[in-house]
Structures are given as C-alpha cells and as structure tokens.
Amino acid sequence: MSGPIPTILRRIRRGSRDVVENAVSQLFDAAVQP
C-alpha cells in the first residue's frame, strides 16, 4: 500500500526513535558525570 499514511507512520517511527536515542544519551551523560 502506498499513500500518505505509511509515510506518516514511518515519520512517527523515526521521530520516536530519535526521542528514545536522545533520552538514552541524556541518561548516559547523567550517569557518567559524577
């Protein structure tokens, strides 16, 4: 199926992945800093 819905879902998936990576990196930085 091609259309606007699959692209929107892909965009949401990519955005949520960026958010998760951002949160993980922030937690990692907080854990590394004393």
Tab-separated table of C-alpha atoms in Angstrom:
chain	number	residue	atom	x	y	z
A	1	MET	CA	0.000	0.000	0.000
A	2	SER	CA	1.359	3.399	-0.979
A	3	GLY	CA	-0.048	6.690	0.195
A	4	PRO	CA	0.242	9.351	2.877
A	5	ILE	CA	-0.492	7.029	5.824
A	6	PRO	CA	2.578	4.749	5.510
A	7	THR	CA	4.868	7.753	5.137
A	8	ILE	CA	3.309	9.364	8.229
A	9	LEU	CA	3.781	6.153	10.215
A	10	ARG	CA	7.389	5.950	9.041
A	11	ARG	CA	7.942	9.552	10.063
A	12	ILE	CA	6.422	8.917	13.509
A	13	ARG	CA	8.557	5.812	13.961
A	14	ARG	CA	11.690	7.730	13.002
A	15	GLY	CA	10.767	10.603	15.324
A	16	SER	CA	10.093	8.335	18.300
A	17	ARG	CA	13.395	6.563	17.654
A	18	ASP	CA	15.184	9.923	17.746
A	19	VAL	CA	13.412	10.789	21.008
A	20	VAL	CA	14.420	7.458	22.579
A	21	GLU	CA	18.035	7.854	21.467
A	22	ASN	CA	18.038	11.397	22.862
A	23	ALA	CA	16.713	10.236	26.249
A	24	VAL	CA	19.208	7.357	26.401
A	25	SER	CA	22.137	9.637	25.591
A	26	GLN	CA	20.984	12.128	28.247
A	27	LEU	CA	20.698	9.355	30.851
A	28	PHE	CA	24.146	8.077	29.857
A	29	ASP	CA	25.644	11.562	30.227
A	30	ALA	CA	23.977	11.965	33.635
A	31	ALA	CA	25.310	8.566	34.771
A	32	VAL	CA	28.847	9.321	33.561
A	33	GLN	CA	29.064	12.716	35.232
A	34	PRO	CA	29.817	12.483	38.987
